[in-house]
mmCIF file of C-alpha atoms and ligand atoms in Angstrom:
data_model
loop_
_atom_site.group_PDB
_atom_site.id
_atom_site.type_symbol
_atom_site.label_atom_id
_atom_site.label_comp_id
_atom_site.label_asym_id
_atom_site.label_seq_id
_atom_site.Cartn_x
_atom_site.Cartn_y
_atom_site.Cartn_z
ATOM 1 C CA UNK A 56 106.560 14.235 12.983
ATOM 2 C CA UNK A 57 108.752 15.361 16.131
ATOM 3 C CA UNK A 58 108.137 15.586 19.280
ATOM 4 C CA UNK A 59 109.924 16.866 22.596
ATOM 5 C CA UNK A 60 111.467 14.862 25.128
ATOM 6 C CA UNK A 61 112.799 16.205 28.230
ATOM 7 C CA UNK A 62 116.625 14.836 29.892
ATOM 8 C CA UNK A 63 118.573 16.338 31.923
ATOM 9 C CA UNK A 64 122.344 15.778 31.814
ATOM 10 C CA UNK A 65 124.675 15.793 34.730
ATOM 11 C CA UNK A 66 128.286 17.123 35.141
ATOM 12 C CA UNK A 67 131.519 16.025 33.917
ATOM 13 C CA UNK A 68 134.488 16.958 32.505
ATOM 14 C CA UNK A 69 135.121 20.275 30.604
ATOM 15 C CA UNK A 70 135.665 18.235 27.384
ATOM 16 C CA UNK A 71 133.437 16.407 26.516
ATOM 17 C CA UNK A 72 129.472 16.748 25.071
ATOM 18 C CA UNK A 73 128.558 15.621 28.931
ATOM 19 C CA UNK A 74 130.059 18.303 30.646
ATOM 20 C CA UNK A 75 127.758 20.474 31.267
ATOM 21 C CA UNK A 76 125.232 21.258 33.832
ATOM 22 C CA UNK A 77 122.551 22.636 31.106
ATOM 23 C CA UNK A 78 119.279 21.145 30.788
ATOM 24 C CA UNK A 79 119.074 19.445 27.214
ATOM 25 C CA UNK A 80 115.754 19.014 26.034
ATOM 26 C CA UNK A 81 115.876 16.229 23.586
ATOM 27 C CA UNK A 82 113.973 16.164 20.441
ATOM 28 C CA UNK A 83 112.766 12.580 19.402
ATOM 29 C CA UNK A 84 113.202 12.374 15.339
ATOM 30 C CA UNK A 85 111.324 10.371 13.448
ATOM 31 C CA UNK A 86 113.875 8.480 11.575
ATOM 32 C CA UNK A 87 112.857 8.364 8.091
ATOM 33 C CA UNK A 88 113.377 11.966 7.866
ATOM 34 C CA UNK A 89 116.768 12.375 10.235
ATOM 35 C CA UNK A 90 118.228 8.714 10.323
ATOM 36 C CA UNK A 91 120.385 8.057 13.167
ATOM 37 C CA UNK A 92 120.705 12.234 13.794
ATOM 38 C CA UNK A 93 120.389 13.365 17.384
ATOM 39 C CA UNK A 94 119.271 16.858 17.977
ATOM 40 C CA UNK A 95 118.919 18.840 21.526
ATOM 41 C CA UNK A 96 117.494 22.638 22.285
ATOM 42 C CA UNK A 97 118.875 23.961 24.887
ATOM 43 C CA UNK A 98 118.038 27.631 26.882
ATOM 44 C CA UNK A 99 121.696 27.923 28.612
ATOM 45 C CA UNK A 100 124.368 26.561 26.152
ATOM 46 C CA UNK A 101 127.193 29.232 25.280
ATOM 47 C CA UNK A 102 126.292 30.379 21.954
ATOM 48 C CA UNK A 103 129.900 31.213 19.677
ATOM 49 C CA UNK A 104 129.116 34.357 18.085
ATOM 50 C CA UNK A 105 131.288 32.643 14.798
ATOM 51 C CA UNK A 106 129.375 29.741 14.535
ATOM 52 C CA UNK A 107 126.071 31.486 14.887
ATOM 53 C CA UNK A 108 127.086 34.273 11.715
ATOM 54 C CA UNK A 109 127.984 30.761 10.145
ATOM 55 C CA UNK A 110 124.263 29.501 10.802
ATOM 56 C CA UNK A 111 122.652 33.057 9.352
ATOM 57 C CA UNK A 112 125.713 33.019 6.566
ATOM 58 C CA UNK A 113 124.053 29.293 5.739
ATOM 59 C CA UNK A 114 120.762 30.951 5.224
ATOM 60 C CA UNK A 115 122.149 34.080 3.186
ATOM 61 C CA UNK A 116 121.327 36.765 6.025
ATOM 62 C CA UNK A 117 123.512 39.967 5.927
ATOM 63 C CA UNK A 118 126.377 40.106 8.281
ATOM 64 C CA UNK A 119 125.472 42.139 11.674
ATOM 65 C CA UNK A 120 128.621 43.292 13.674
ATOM 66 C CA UNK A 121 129.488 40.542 16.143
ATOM 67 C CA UNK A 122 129.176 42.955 19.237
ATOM 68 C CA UNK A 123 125.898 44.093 18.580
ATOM 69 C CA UNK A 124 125.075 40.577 18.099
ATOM 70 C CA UNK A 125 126.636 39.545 21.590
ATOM 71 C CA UNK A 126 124.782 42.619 23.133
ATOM 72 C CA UNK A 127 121.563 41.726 21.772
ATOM 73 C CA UNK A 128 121.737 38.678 23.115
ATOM 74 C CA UNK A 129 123.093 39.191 26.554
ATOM 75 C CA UNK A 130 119.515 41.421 26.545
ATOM 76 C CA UNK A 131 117.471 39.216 25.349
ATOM 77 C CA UNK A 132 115.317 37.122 27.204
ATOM 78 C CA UNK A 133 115.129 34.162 26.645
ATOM 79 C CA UNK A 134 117.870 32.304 23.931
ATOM 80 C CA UNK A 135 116.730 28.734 22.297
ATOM 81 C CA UNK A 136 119.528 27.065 20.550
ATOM 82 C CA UNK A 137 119.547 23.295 18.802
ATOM 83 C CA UNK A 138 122.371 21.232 18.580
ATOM 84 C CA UNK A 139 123.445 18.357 16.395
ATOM 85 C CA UNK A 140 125.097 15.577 17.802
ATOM 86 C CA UNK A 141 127.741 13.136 16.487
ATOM 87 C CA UNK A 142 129.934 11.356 18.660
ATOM 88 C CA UNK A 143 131.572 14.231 20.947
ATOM 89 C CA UNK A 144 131.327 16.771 18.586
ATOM 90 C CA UNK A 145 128.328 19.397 18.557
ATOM 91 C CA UNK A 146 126.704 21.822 15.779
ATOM 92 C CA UNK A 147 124.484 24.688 16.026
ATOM 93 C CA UNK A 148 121.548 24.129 13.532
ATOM 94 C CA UNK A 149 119.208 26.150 14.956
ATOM 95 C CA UNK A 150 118.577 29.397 16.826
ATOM 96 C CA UNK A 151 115.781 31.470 17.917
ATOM 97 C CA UNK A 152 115.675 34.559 21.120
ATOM 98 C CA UNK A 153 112.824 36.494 22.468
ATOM 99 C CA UNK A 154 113.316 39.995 24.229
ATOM 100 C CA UNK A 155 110.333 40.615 26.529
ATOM 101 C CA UNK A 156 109.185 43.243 29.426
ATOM 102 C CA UNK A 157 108.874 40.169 31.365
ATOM 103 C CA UNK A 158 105.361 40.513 32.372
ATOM 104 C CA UNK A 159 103.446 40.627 29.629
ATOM 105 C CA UNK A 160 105.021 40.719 26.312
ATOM 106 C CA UNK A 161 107.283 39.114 24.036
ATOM 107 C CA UNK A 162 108.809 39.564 20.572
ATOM 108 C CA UNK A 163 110.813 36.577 19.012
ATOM 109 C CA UNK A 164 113.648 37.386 16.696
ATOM 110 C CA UNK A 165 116.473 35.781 14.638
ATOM 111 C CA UNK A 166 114.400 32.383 13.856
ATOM 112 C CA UNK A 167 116.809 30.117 11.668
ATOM 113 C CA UNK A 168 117.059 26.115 10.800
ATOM 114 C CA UNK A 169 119.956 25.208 9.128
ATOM 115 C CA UNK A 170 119.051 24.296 5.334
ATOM 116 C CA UNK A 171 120.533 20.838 5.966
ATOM 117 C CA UNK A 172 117.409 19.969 8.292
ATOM 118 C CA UNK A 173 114.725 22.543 6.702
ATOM 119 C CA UNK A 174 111.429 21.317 6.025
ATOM 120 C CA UNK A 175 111.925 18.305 8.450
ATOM 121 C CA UNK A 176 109.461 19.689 11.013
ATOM 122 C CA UNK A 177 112.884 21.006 13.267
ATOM 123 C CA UNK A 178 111.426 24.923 12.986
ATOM 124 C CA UNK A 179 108.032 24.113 13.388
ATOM 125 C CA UNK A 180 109.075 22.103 16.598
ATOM 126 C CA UNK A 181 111.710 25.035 17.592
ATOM 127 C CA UNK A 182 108.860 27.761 17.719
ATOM 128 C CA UNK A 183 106.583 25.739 19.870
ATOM 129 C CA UNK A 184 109.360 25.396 22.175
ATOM 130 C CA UNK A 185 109.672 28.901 22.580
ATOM 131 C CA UNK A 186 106.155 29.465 23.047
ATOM 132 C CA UNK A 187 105.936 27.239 25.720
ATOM 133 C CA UNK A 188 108.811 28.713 27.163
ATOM 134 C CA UNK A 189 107.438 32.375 27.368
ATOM 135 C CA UNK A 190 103.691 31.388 28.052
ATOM 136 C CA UNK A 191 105.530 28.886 31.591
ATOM 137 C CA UNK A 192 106.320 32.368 32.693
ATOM 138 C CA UNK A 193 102.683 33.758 31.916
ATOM 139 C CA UNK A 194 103.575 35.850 28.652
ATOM 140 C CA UNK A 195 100.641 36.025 26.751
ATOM 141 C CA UNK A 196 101.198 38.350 24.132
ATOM 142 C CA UNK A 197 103.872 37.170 21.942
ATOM 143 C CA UNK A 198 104.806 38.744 18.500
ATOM 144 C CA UNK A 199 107.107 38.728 15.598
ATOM 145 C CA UNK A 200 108.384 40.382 12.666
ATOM 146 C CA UNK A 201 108.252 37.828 9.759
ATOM 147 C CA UNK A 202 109.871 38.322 6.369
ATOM 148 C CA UNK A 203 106.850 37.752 3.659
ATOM 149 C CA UNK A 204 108.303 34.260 2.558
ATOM 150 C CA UNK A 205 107.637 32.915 5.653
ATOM 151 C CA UNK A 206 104.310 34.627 6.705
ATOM 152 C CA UNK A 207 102.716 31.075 6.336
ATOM 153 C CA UNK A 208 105.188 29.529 7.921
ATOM 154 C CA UNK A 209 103.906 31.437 11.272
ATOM 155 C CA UNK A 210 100.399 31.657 10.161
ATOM 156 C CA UNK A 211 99.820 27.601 10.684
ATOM 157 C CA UNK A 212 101.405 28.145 14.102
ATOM 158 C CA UNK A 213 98.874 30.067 14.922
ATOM 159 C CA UNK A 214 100.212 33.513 14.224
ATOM 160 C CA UNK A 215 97.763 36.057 13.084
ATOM 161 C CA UNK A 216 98.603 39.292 10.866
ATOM 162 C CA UNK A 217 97.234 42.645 11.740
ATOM 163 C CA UNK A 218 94.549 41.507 14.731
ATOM 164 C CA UNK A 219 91.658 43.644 14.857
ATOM 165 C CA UNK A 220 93.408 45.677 12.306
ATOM 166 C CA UNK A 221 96.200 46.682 14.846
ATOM 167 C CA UNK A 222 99.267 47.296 12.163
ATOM 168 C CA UNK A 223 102.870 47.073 13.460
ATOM 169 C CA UNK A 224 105.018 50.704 12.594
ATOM 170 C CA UNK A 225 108.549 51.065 11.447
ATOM 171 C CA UNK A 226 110.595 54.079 12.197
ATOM 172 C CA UNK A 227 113.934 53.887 10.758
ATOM 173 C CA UNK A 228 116.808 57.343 10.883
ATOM 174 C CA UNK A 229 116.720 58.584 7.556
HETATM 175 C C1 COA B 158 111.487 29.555 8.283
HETATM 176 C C2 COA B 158 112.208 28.362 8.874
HETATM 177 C C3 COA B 158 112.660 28.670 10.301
HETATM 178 C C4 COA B 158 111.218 27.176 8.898
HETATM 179 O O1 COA B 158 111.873 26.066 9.488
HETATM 180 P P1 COA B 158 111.641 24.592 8.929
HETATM 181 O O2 COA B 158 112.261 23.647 9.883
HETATM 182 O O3 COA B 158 112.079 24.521 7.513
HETATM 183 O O4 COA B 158 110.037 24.497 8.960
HETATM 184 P P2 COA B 158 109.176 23.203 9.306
HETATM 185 O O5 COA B 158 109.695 22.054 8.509
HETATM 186 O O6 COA B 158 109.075 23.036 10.768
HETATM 187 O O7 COA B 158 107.765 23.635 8.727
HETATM 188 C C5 COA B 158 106.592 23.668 9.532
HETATM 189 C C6 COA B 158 105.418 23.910 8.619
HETATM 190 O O8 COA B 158 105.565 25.176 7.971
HETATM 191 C C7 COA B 158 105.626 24.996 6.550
HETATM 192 N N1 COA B 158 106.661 25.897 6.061
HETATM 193 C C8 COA B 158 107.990 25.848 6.266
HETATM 194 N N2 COA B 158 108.602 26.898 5.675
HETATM 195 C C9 COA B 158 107.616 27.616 5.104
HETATM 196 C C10 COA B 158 107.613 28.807 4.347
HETATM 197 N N3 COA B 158 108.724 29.474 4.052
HETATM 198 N N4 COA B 158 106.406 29.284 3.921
HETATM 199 C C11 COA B 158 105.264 28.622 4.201
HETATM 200 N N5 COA B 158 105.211 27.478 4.921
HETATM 201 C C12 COA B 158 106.382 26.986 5.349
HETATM 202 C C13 COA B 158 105.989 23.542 6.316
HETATM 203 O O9 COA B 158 105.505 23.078 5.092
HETATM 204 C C14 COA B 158 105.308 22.879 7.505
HETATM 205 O O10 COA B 158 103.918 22.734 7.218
HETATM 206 P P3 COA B 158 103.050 21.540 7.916
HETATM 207 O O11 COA B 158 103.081 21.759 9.396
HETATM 208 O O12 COA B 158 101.699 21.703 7.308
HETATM 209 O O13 COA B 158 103.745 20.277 7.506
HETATM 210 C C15 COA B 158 113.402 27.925 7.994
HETATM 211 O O14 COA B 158 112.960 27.662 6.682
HETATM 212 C C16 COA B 158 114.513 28.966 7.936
HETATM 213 O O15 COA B 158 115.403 28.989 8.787
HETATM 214 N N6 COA B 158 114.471 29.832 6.922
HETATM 215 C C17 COA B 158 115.525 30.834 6.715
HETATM 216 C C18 COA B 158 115.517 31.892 7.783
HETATM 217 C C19 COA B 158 114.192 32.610 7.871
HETATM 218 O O16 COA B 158 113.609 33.018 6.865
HETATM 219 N N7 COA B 158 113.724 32.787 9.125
HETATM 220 C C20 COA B 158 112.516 33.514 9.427
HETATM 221 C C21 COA B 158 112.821 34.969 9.520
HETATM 222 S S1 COA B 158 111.336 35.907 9.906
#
């Protein structure tokens, strides 16, 4: 079982894990499953394009040139990352983004836990956050693209496939 909890941290130095202005939203770990582990999402941290192809490498994704990557998510709207923390030293474990029309729709994309804290109740806990995220600014309609091994995954969030038989299309350049 985890569960959110909000902090906010103030400035500091350029250096050090408390530098930053960003808003760090905690996530309380239940301890059998994560030991002394502390783990943050956070909407505004700098995501480094290499250590995000290392967290899809990690997860055996194919390799998508880095400045398509950085475009996509300079458009996208709205970028969750987590963060491991020991001592002063932080790791990306987790990422999701969401492009949207900003009004009423969103689509969530690139959805990855690290397979050190898989099955832990991290991605579970990483979608909600999203969700909550995009429904504080009155999205309603939010929709994904999941690969079949994980269609269950989204299902017991609530996800439903095809809703009144609506079917999503492909077009792809042949
Ligand atoms: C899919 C992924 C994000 C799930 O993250 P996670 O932290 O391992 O998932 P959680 O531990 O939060 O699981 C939440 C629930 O979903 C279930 N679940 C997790 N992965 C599942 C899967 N592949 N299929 C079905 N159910 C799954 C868990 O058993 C758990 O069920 P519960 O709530 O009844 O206990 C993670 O496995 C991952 O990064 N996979 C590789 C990348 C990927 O495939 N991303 C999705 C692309 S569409």
């Amino acid at each position: 079982m985890v569960w959110l909890q909000k902090l906010f941290t103030k400035t500091g130095s350029d250096d050090n894990l408390e530098a930053n202005n960003y808003e760090r939203d905690w996530v309380s770990l239940d301890p059998e499953k994560f030991g002394n582990t502390k783990i943050y999402f956070s909407t505004h941290e700098q995501i480094d394009l290499y250590e995000l192809e290392e967290l899809c490498d990690s997860v055996g994704w194919a390799r998508r040139p880095l400045r398509k990557v950085r475009k996509a998510l300079e458009h996208s709207y709205l970028v969750v990352s987590a963060w491991e923390v020991k001592g002063t030293k932080k790791t990306m474990i987790g990422f999701a983004r969401a492009t949207s029309d900003h009004a009423f729709n969103a689509t969530i994309w690139d959805v990855v836990i690290h397979p050190r804290f898989q099955n832990k109740g991290l991605g579970k806990v990483l979608m909600k956050y999203m969700i909550r995220k995009l429904r504080s600014d009155d999205i309603s309609n939010v929709t994904l693209f999941a690969d079949p091994q994980v269609v269950d995954f989204y299902r017991r969030l609530g996800f439903i496939l095809d809703p009144e038989g609506i079917k999503g299309m492909f077009w792809y350049p042949d």
